[in-house]
mmCIF file of N, CA and C in Angstrom:
data_model
loop_
_atom_site.group_PDB
_atom_site.id
_atom_site.type_symbol
_atom_site.label_atom_id
_atom_site.label_comp_id
_atom_site.label_asym_id
_atom_site.label_seq_id
_atom_site.Cartn_x
_atom_site.Cartn_y
_atom_site.Cartn_z
ATOM 1 N N MET A 5 -140.691 45.212 16.992
ATOM 2 C CA MET A 5 -140.960 46.167 15.945
ATOM 3 C C MET A 5 -141.594 45.485 14.725
ATOM 4 N N ARG A 6 -141.333 44.192 14.550
ATOM 5 C CA ARG A 6 -141.949 43.481 13.432
ATOM 6 C C ARG A 6 -143.457 43.476 13.542
ATOM 7 N N GLY A 7 -143.941 43.428 14.770
ATOM 8 C CA GLY A 7 -145.383 43.464 14.982
ATOM 9 C C GLY A 7 -145.990 44.755 14.478
ATOM 10 N N VAL A 8 -145.271 45.856 14.650
ATOM 11 C CA VAL A 8 -145.757 47.153 14.179
ATOM 12 C C VAL A 8 -145.801 47.171 12.655
ATOM 13 N N HIS A 9 -144.765 46.646 12.026
ATOM 14 C CA HIS A 9 -144.749 46.596 10.561
ATOM 15 C C HIS A 9 -145.877 45.717 10.030
ATOM 16 N N PHE A 10 -146.097 44.599 10.679
ATOM 17 C CA PHE A 10 -147.194 43.715 10.288
ATOM 18 C C PHE A 10 -148.528 44.435 10.445
ATOM 19 N N TYR A 11 -148.683 45.169 11.541
ATOM 20 C CA TYR A 11 -149.920 45.910 11.792
ATOM 21 C C TYR A 11 -150.147 46.970 10.709
ATOM 22 N N ILE A 12 -149.094 47.657 10.299
ATOM 23 C CA ILE A 12 -149.212 48.677 9.255
ATOM 24 C C ILE A 12 -149.702 48.041 7.956
ATOM 25 N N VAL A 13 -149.119 46.917 7.591
ATOM 26 C CA VAL A 13 -149.548 46.220 6.372
ATOM 27 C C VAL A 13 -150.991 45.756 6.515
ATOM 28 N N LEU A 14 -151.337 45.224 7.673
ATOM 29 C CA LEU A 14 -152.686 44.735 7.926
ATOM 30 C C LEU A 14 -153.721 45.851 7.796
ATOM 31 N N VAL A 15 -153.396 47.021 8.306
ATOM 32 C CA VAL A 15 -154.324 48.151 8.270
ATOM 33 C C VAL A 15 -154.491 48.693 6.844
ATOM 34 N N LEU A 16 -153.494 48.510 6.003
ATOM 35 C CA LEU A 16 -153.580 48.989 4.617
ATOM 36 C C LEU A 16 -154.318 48.026 3.683
ATOM 37 N N ILE A 17 -154.569 46.807 4.128
ATOM 38 C CA ILE A 17 -155.228 45.815 3.271
ATOM 39 C C ILE A 17 -156.595 46.287 2.768
ATOM 40 N N PRO A 18 -157.481 46.856 3.609
ATOM 41 C CA PRO A 18 -158.771 47.311 3.065
ATOM 42 C C PRO A 18 -158.633 48.342 1.940
ATOM 43 N N ALA A 19 -157.664 49.237 2.039
ATOM 44 C CA ALA A 19 -157.466 50.234 0.982
ATOM 45 C C ALA A 19 -156.999 49.565 -0.308
ATOM 46 N N VAL A 20 -156.097 48.613 -0.188
ATOM 47 C CA VAL A 20 -155.612 47.893 -1.371
ATOM 48 C C VAL A 20 -156.757 47.103 -2.010
ATOM 49 N N LEU A 21 -157.584 46.473 -1.183
ATOM 50 C CA LEU A 21 -158.725 45.724 -1.710
ATOM 51 C C LEU A 21 -159.729 46.641 -2.397
ATOM 52 N N ALA A 22 -160.000 47.797 -1.813
ATOM 53 C CA ALA A 22 -160.937 48.748 -2.427
ATOM 54 C C ALA A 22 -160.412 49.233 -3.772
ATOM 55 N N LEU A 23 -159.139 49.561 -3.833
ATOM 56 C CA LEU A 23 -158.548 50.012 -5.095
ATOM 57 C C LEU A 23 -158.546 48.881 -6.125
ATOM 58 N N GLY A 24 -158.210 47.682 -5.698
ATOM 59 C CA GLY A 24 -158.235 46.534 -6.602
ATOM 60 C C GLY A 24 -159.629 46.251 -7.127
ATOM 61 N N HIS A 25 -160.628 46.383 -6.265
ATOM 62 C CA HIS A 25 -162.015 46.189 -6.681
ATOM 63 C C HIS A 25 -162.397 47.203 -7.746
ATOM 64 N N ASP A 26 -162.031 48.453 -7.525
ATOM 65 C CA ASP A 26 -162.373 49.499 -8.487
ATOM 66 C C ASP A 26 -161.687 49.271 -9.831
ATOM 67 N N ILE A 27 -160.437 48.878 -9.797
ATOM 68 C CA ILE A 27 -159.706 48.618 -11.045
ATOM 69 C C ILE A 27 -160.317 47.423 -11.775
ATOM 70 N N ALA A 28 -160.631 46.360 -11.046
ATOM 71 C CA ALA A 28 -161.224 45.176 -11.671
ATOM 72 C C ALA A 28 -162.581 45.505 -12.280
ATOM 73 N N LEU A 29 -163.396 46.256 -11.567
ATOM 74 C CA LEU A 29 -164.713 46.638 -12.070
ATOM 75 C C LEU A 29 -164.588 47.514 -13.307
ATOM 76 N N LEU A 30 -163.632 48.398 -13.288
ATOM 77 C CA LEU A 30 -163.399 49.300 -14.410
ATOM 78 C C LEU A 30 -162.971 48.533 -15.654
ATOM 79 N N LEU A 31 -162.040 47.625 -15.496
ATOM 80 C CA LEU A 31 -161.548 46.865 -16.643
ATOM 81 C C LEU A 31 -162.564 45.839 -17.133
ATOM 82 N N GLU A 32 -163.434 45.393 -16.239
ATOM 83 C CA GLU A 32 -164.470 44.439 -16.625
ATOM 84 C C GLU A 32 -165.527 45.105 -17.504
ATOM 85 N N ASN A 33 -165.788 46.382 -17.244
ATOM 86 C CA ASN A 33 -166.864 47.078 -17.936
ATOM 87 C C ASN A 33 -166.421 47.871 -19.156
ATOM 88 N N SER A 34 -165.136 47.968 -19.420
ATOM 89 C CA SER A 34 -164.683 48.691 -20.608
ATOM 90 C C SER A 34 -163.294 48.209 -21.002
ATOM 91 N N SER A 35 -162.952 48.450 -22.256
ATOM 92 C CA SER A 35 -161.618 48.069 -22.711
ATOM 93 C C SER A 35 -160.611 49.099 -22.210
ATOM 94 N N PHE A 36 -159.367 48.697 -22.151
ATOM 95 C CA PHE A 36 -158.321 49.576 -21.625
ATOM 96 C C PHE A 36 -158.163 50.824 -22.487
ATOM 97 N N ASN A 37 -158.151 50.664 -23.814
ATOM 98 C CA ASN A 37 -157.997 51.818 -24.712
ATOM 99 C C ASN A 37 -159.174 52.785 -24.597
ATOM 100 N N GLU A 38 -160.364 52.224 -24.491
ATOM 101 C CA GLU A 38 -161.569 53.047 -24.323
ATOM 102 C C GLU A 38 -161.501 53.816 -23.004
ATOM 103 N N LEU A 39 -161.028 53.156 -21.982
ATOM 104 C CA LEU A 39 -160.894 53.771 -20.665
ATOM 105 C C LEU A 39 -159.912 54.938 -20.693
ATOM 106 N N ILE A 40 -158.758 54.747 -21.310
ATOM 107 C CA ILE A 40 -157.757 55.814 -21.409
ATOM 108 C C ILE A 40 -158.320 56.994 -22.191
ATOM 109 N N ALA A 41 -159.024 56.719 -23.287
ATOM 110 C CA ALA A 41 -159.607 57.793 -24.100
ATOM 111 C C ALA A 41 -160.638 58.584 -23.304
ATOM 112 N N THR A 42 -161.461 57.902 -22.530
ATOM 113 C CA THR A 42 -162.474 58.574 -21.716
ATOM 114 C C THR A 42 -161.828 59.435 -20.642
ATOM 115 N N MET A 43 -160.781 58.918 -20.009
ATOM 116 C CA MET A 43 -160.095 59.688 -18.967
ATOM 117 C C MET A 43 -159.421 60.923 -19.553
ATOM 118 N N GLN A 44 -158.822 60.788 -20.724
ATOM 119 C CA GLN A 44 -158.135 61.921 -21.342
ATOM 120 C C GLN A 44 -159.111 62.981 -21.827
ATOM 121 N N SER A 45 -160.289 62.555 -22.257
ATOM 122 C CA SER A 45 -161.261 63.528 -22.757
ATOM 123 C C SER A 45 -161.891 64.329 -21.624
ATOM 124 N N GLY A 46 -161.864 63.787 -20.422
ATOM 125 C CA GLY A 46 -162.434 64.492 -19.277
ATOM 126 C C GLY A 46 -163.947 64.407 -19.214
ATOM 127 N N GLU A 47 -164.541 63.445 -19.923
ATOM 128 C CA GLU A 47 -165.995 63.276 -19.901
ATOM 129 C C GLU A 47 -166.496 62.972 -18.492
ATOM 130 N N ARG A 48 -165.770 62.112 -17.825
ATOM 131 C CA ARG A 48 -166.141 61.737 -16.458
ATOM 132 C C ARG A 48 -165.013 62.130 -15.526
ATOM 133 N N PRO A 49 -165.356 62.699 -14.379
ATOM 134 C CA PRO A 49 -164.292 63.000 -13.410
ATOM 135 C C PRO A 49 -163.688 61.705 -12.864
ATOM 136 N N LEU A 50 -162.449 61.782 -12.477
ATOM 137 C CA LEU A 50 -161.733 60.609 -11.983
ATOM 138 C C LEU A 50 -162.438 59.979 -10.779
ATOM 139 N N MET A 51 -163.053 60.805 -9.942
ATOM 140 C CA MET A 51 -163.732 60.290 -8.743
ATOM 141 C C MET A 51 -164.897 59.373 -9.097
ATOM 142 N N SER A 52 -165.474 59.537 -10.274
ATOM 143 C CA SER A 52 -166.633 58.722 -10.639
ATOM 144 C C SER A 52 -166.253 57.266 -10.912
ATOM 145 N N TYR A 53 -164.974 56.990 -11.026
ATOM 146 C CA TYR A 53 -164.529 55.616 -11.265
ATOM 147 C C TYR A 53 -164.377 54.826 -9.964
ATOM 148 N N LEU A 54 -164.459 55.496 -8.828
ATOM 149 C CA LEU A 54 -164.296 54.823 -7.540
ATOM 150 C C LEU A 54 -165.654 54.400 -6.996
ATOM 151 N N SER A 55 -165.713 53.246 -6.359
ATOM 152 C CA SER A 55 -166.963 52.712 -5.819
ATOM 153 C C SER A 55 -167.281 53.317 -4.463
ATOM 154 N N ASP A 56 -168.564 53.580 -4.260
ATOM 155 C CA ASP A 56 -169.021 53.989 -2.939
ATOM 156 C C ASP A 56 -169.043 52.765 -2.033
ATOM 157 N N LEU A 57 -168.868 53.012 -0.749
ATOM 158 C CA LEU A 57 -168.916 51.924 0.223
ATOM 159 C C LEU A 57 -170.285 51.240 0.190
ATOM 160 N N GLY A 58 -171.335 52.030 0.029
ATOM 161 C CA GLY A 58 -172.689 51.482 -0.031
ATOM 162 C C GLY A 58 -172.911 50.570 -1.223
ATOM 163 N N PHE A 59 -172.322 50.922 -2.370
ATOM 164 C CA PHE A 59 -172.448 50.059 -3.552
ATOM 165 C C PHE A 59 -171.833 48.696 -3.281
ATOM 166 N N ILE A 60 -170.663 48.694 -2.703
ATOM 167 C CA ILE A 60 -169.981 47.421 -2.432
ATOM 168 C C ILE A 60 -170.807 46.578 -1.468
ATOM 169 N N TRP A 61 -171.342 47.225 -0.438
ATOM 170 C CA TRP A 61 -172.124 46.484 0.553
ATOM 171 C C TRP A 61 -173.403 45.924 -0.067
ATOM 172 N N THR A 62 -174.143 46.757 -0.805
ATOM 173 C CA THR A 62 -175.407 46.282 -1.374
ATOM 174 C C THR A 62 -175.187 45.292 -2.509
ATOM 175 N N HIS A 63 -174.093 45.412 -3.212
ATOM 176 C CA HIS A 63 -173.834 44.521 -4.348
ATOM 177 C C HIS A 63 -173.409 43.127 -3.890
ATOM 178 N N TYR A 64 -172.626 43.043 -2.831
ATOM 179 C CA TYR A 64 -172.063 41.756 -2.418
ATOM 180 C C TYR A 64 -172.732 41.145 -1.185
ATOM 181 N N ALA A 65 -173.443 41.926 -0.400
ATOM 182 C CA ALA A 65 -174.076 41.387 0.816
ATOM 183 C C ALA A 65 -175.406 42.094 1.061
ATOM 184 N N ARG A 66 -176.312 41.960 0.120
ATOM 185 C CA ARG A 66 -177.596 42.667 0.179
ATOM 186 C C ARG A 66 -178.389 42.311 1.438
ATOM 187 N N GLU A 67 -178.364 41.052 1.840
ATOM 188 C CA GLU A 67 -179.162 40.615 2.993
ATOM 189 C C GLU A 67 -178.708 41.310 4.280
ATOM 190 N N SER A 68 -177.399 41.417 4.476
ATOM 191 C CA SER A 68 -176.917 42.073 5.698
ATOM 192 C C SER A 68 -177.233 43.567 5.661
ATOM 193 N N TYR A 69 -177.180 44.168 4.474
ATOM 194 C CA TYR A 69 -177.550 45.582 4.325
ATOM 195 C C TYR A 69 -179.003 45.787 4.744
ATOM 196 N N GLU A 70 -179.889 44.945 4.224
ATOM 197 C CA GLU A 70 -181.315 45.049 4.561
ATOM 198 C C GLU A 70 -181.538 44.824 6.054
ATOM 199 N N SER A 71 -180.831 43.871 6.625
ATOM 200 C CA SER A 71 -180.966 43.576 8.049
ATOM 201 C C SER A 71 -180.561 44.772 8.909
ATOM 202 N N VAL A 72 -179.448 45.393 8.570
ATOM 203 C CA VAL A 72 -178.991 46.556 9.338
ATOM 204 C C VAL A 72 -179.949 47.723 9.152
ATOM 205 N N ARG A 73 -180.418 47.919 7.931
ATOM 206 C CA ARG A 73 -181.332 49.032 7.663
ATOM 207 C C ARG A 73 -182.632 48.873 8.447
ATOM 208 N N GLU A 74 -183.146 47.655 8.506
ATOM 209 C CA GLU A 74 -184.395 47.410 9.216
ATOM 210 C C GLU A 74 -184.228 47.484 10.729
ATOM 211 N N SER A 75 -183.074 47.082 11.244
ATOM 212 C CA SER A 75 -182.887 47.033 12.694
ATOM 213 C C SER A 75 -182.356 48.339 13.286
ATOM 214 N N SER A 76 -181.936 49.276 12.442
ATOM 215 C CA SER A 76 -181.387 50.544 12.946
ATOM 216 C C SER A 76 -182.496 51.570 13.127
ATOM 217 N N ASP A 77 -182.349 52.394 14.161
ATOM 218 C CA ASP A 77 -183.300 53.488 14.315
ATOM 219 C C ASP A 77 -182.970 54.564 13.265
ATOM 220 N N PRO A 78 -183.931 55.431 12.928
ATOM 221 C CA PRO A 78 -183.739 56.393 11.834
ATOM 222 C C PRO A 78 -182.524 57.305 11.990
ATOM 223 N N GLN A 79 -182.233 57.766 13.204
ATOM 224 C CA GLN A 79 -181.079 58.651 13.392
ATOM 225 C C GLN A 79 -179.769 57.920 13.116
ATOM 226 N N THR A 80 -179.665 56.711 13.614
ATOM 227 C CA THR A 80 -178.458 55.923 13.382
ATOM 228 C C THR A 80 -178.312 55.608 11.900
ATOM 229 N N TRP A 81 -179.429 55.283 11.245
ATOM 230 C CA TRP A 81 -179.363 54.951 9.826
ATOM 231 C C TRP A 81 -178.900 56.152 8.994
ATOM 232 N N GLU A 82 -179.294 57.360 9.372
ATOM 233 C CA GLU A 82 -178.836 58.555 8.650
ATOM 234 C C GLU A 82 -177.317 58.698 8.746
ATOM 235 N N MET A 83 -176.754 58.401 9.913
ATOM 236 C CA MET A 83 -175.296 58.456 10.068
ATOM 237 C C MET A 83 -174.624 57.378 9.216
ATOM 238 N N ILE A 84 -175.212 56.192 9.206
ATOM 239 C CA ILE A 84 -174.664 55.100 8.407
ATOM 240 C C ILE A 84 -174.736 55.455 6.925
ATOM 241 N N LYS A 85 -175.852 56.052 6.496
ATOM 242 C CA LYS A 85 -176.007 56.427 5.087
ATOM 243 C C LYS A 85 -174.945 57.427 4.648
ATOM 244 N N MET A 86 -174.598 58.354 5.535
ATOM 245 C CA MET A 86 -173.550 59.324 5.195
ATOM 246 C C MET A 86 -172.226 58.606 4.933
ATOM 247 N N LEU A 87 -171.921 57.611 5.739
ATOM 248 C CA LEU A 87 -170.691 56.841 5.550
ATOM 249 C C LEU A 87 -170.756 56.010 4.269
ATOM 250 N N LEU A 88 -171.921 55.450 3.979
ATOM 251 C CA LEU A 88 -172.069 54.599 2.798
ATOM 252 C C LEU A 88 -171.954 55.377 1.492
ATOM 253 N N MET A 89 -172.153 56.682 1.535
ATOM 254 C CA MET A 89 -172.034 57.502 0.323
ATOM 255 C C MET A 89 -170.589 57.885 0.018
ATOM 256 N N GLN A 90 -169.673 57.566 0.919
ATOM 257 C CA GLN A 90 -168.262 57.904 0.717
ATOM 258 C C GLN A 90 -167.585 56.834 -0.140
ATOM 259 N N LYS A 91 -166.534 57.228 -0.806
ATOM 260 C CA LYS A 91 -165.773 56.289 -1.632
ATOM 261 C C LYS A 91 -165.069 55.283 -0.721
ATOM 262 N N ALA A 92 -165.165 54.018 -1.064
ATOM 263 C CA ALA A 92 -164.600 52.949 -0.235
ATOM 264 C C ALA A 92 -163.099 53.121 -0.034
ATOM 265 N N LEU A 93 -162.405 53.545 -1.071
ATOM 266 C CA LEU A 93 -160.959 53.742 -0.964
ATOM 267 C C LEU A 93 -160.633 54.796 0.083
ATOM 268 N N PHE A 94 -161.388 55.886 0.101
ATOM 269 C CA PHE A 94 -161.108 56.962 1.049
ATOM 270 C C PHE A 94 -161.477 56.574 2.477
ATOM 271 N N VAL A 95 -162.540 55.802 2.642
ATOM 272 C CA VAL A 95 -162.903 55.314 3.978
ATOM 273 C C VAL A 95 -161.794 54.403 4.507
ATOM 274 N N ALA A 96 -161.279 53.533 3.651
ATOM 275 C CA ALA A 96 -160.201 52.623 4.061
ATOM 276 C C ALA A 96 -158.925 53.393 4.377
ATOM 277 N N LEU A 97 -158.621 54.419 3.584
ATOM 278 C CA LEU A 97 -157.430 55.230 3.863
ATOM 279 C C LEU A 97 -157.595 56.044 5.145
ATOM 280 N N ALA A 98 -158.814 56.516 5.417
ATOM 281 C CA ALA A 98 -159.063 57.239 6.668
ATOM 282 C C ALA A 98 -158.881 56.308 7.863
ATOM 283 N N PHE A 99 -159.373 55.080 7.741
ATOM 284 C CA PHE A 99 -159.188 54.075 8.788
ATOM 285 C C PHE A 99 -157.701 53.845 9.045
ATOM 286 N N ALA A 100 -156.930 53.701 7.968
ATOM 287 C CA ALA A 100 -155.485 53.500 8.102
ATOM 288 C C ALA A 100 -154.833 54.727 8.728
ATOM 289 N N GLY A 101 -155.257 55.911 8.315
ATOM 290 C CA GLY A 101 -154.688 57.145 8.855
ATOM 291 C C GLY A 101 -154.904 57.278 10.351
ATOM 292 N N VAL A 102 -156.101 56.942 10.813
ATOM 293 C CA VAL A 102 -156.385 56.999 12.252
ATOM 294 C C VAL A 102 -155.494 56.010 12.999
ATOM 295 N N ASN A 103 -155.324 54.828 12.449
ATOM 296 C CA ASN A 103 -154.456 53.836 13.087
ATOM 297 C C ASN A 103 -153.005 54.280 13.103
ATOM 298 N N PHE A 104 -152.544 54.908 12.022
ATOM 299 C CA PHE A 104 -151.166 55.407 11.984
ATOM 300 C C PHE A 104 -150.973 56.531 12.998
ATOM 301 N N LEU A 105 -151.994 57.369 13.153
ATOM 302 C CA LEU A 105 -151.927 58.441 14.149
ATOM 303 C C LEU A 105 -151.814 57.852 15.556
ATOM 304 N N LEU A 106 -152.595 56.820 15.827
ATOM 305 C CA LEU A 106 -152.513 56.166 17.138
ATOM 306 C C LEU A 106 -151.138 55.540 17.360
ATOM 307 N N LEU A 107 -150.581 54.926 16.338
ATOM 308 C CA LEU A 107 -149.224 54.372 16.458
ATOM 309 C C LEU A 107 -148.204 55.471 16.727
ATOM 310 N N PHE A 108 -148.362 56.608 16.065
ATOM 311 C CA PHE A 108 -147.454 57.733 16.266
ATOM 312 C C PHE A 108 -147.536 58.249 17.703
ATOM 313 N N ILE A 109 -148.746 58.344 18.233
ATOM 314 C CA ILE A 109 -148.924 58.792 19.619
ATOM 315 C C ILE A 109 -148.289 57.792 20.579
ATOM 316 N N LEU A 110 -148.490 56.501 20.329
ATOM 317 C CA LEU A 110 -147.859 55.479 21.171
ATOM 318 C C LEU A 110 -146.340 55.581 21.120
ATOM 319 N N LYS A 111 -145.816 55.893 19.945
ATOM 320 C CA LYS A 111 -144.363 56.029 19.807
ATOM 321 C C LYS A 111 -143.864 57.249 20.575
ATOM 322 N N LEU A 112 -144.607 58.355 20.516
ATOM 323 C CA LEU A 112 -144.219 59.554 21.261
ATOM 324 C C LEU A 112 -144.224 59.306 22.763
ATOM 325 N N LEU A 113 -145.223 58.550 23.222
ATOM 326 C CA LEU A 113 -145.349 58.259 24.649
ATOM 327 C C LEU A 113 -144.478 57.077 25.080
ATOM 328 N N LYS A 114 -143.896 56.395 24.129
ATOM 329 C CA LYS A 114 -143.049 55.224 24.379
ATOM 330 C C LYS A 114 -143.772 54.165 25.213
ATOM 331 N N VAL A 115 -144.961 53.829 24.755
ATOM 332 C CA VAL A 115 -145.754 52.778 25.401
ATOM 333 C C VAL A 115 -146.136 51.743 24.351
ATOM 334 N N GLY A 116 -146.703 50.645 24.821
ATOM 335 C CA GLY A 116 -147.121 49.593 23.909
ATOM 336 C C GLY A 116 -145.929 48.949 23.230
ATOM 337 N N PRO A 117 -145.975 48.823 21.916
ATOM 338 C CA PRO A 117 -144.876 48.152 21.210
ATOM 339 C C PRO A 117 -143.596 48.982 21.157
ATOM 340 N N PHE A 118 -143.654 50.214 21.632
ATOM 341 C CA PHE A 118 -142.488 51.102 21.562
ATOM 342 C C PHE A 118 -141.786 51.267 22.906
ATOM 343 N N LYS A 119 -142.074 50.388 23.864
ATOM 344 C CA LYS A 119 -141.405 50.455 25.173
ATOM 345 C C LYS A 119 -139.916 50.198 25.004
ATOM 346 N N GLY A 120 -139.161 50.897 25.849
ATOM 347 C CA GLY A 120 -137.731 50.610 25.899
ATOM 348 C C GLY A 120 -136.989 51.228 24.853
#
């Protein structure tokens, strides 16, 4: 069962990293008091503070982004672009959710790490 707990923590790491990245970027670009005032005034919606997956990819690994864009056919690239426009935190949480669902199904069927 420890393996399952380790797997759960492992699957949540991308979401924690995405949230940490957003918080670090936010605090780097504005003071804490200014940030609180902006959030309370409602000038910007809360979602605008979260990074898109595409921003993170192009900002930190531009060469690999260009390589994938050039080597992908147009239909595949359109699907990739749709994913890149999503918030990184939500993509990571969706990934974790799918994995948790699979673990739940394995537990119901009593297979894999849930044998016996």
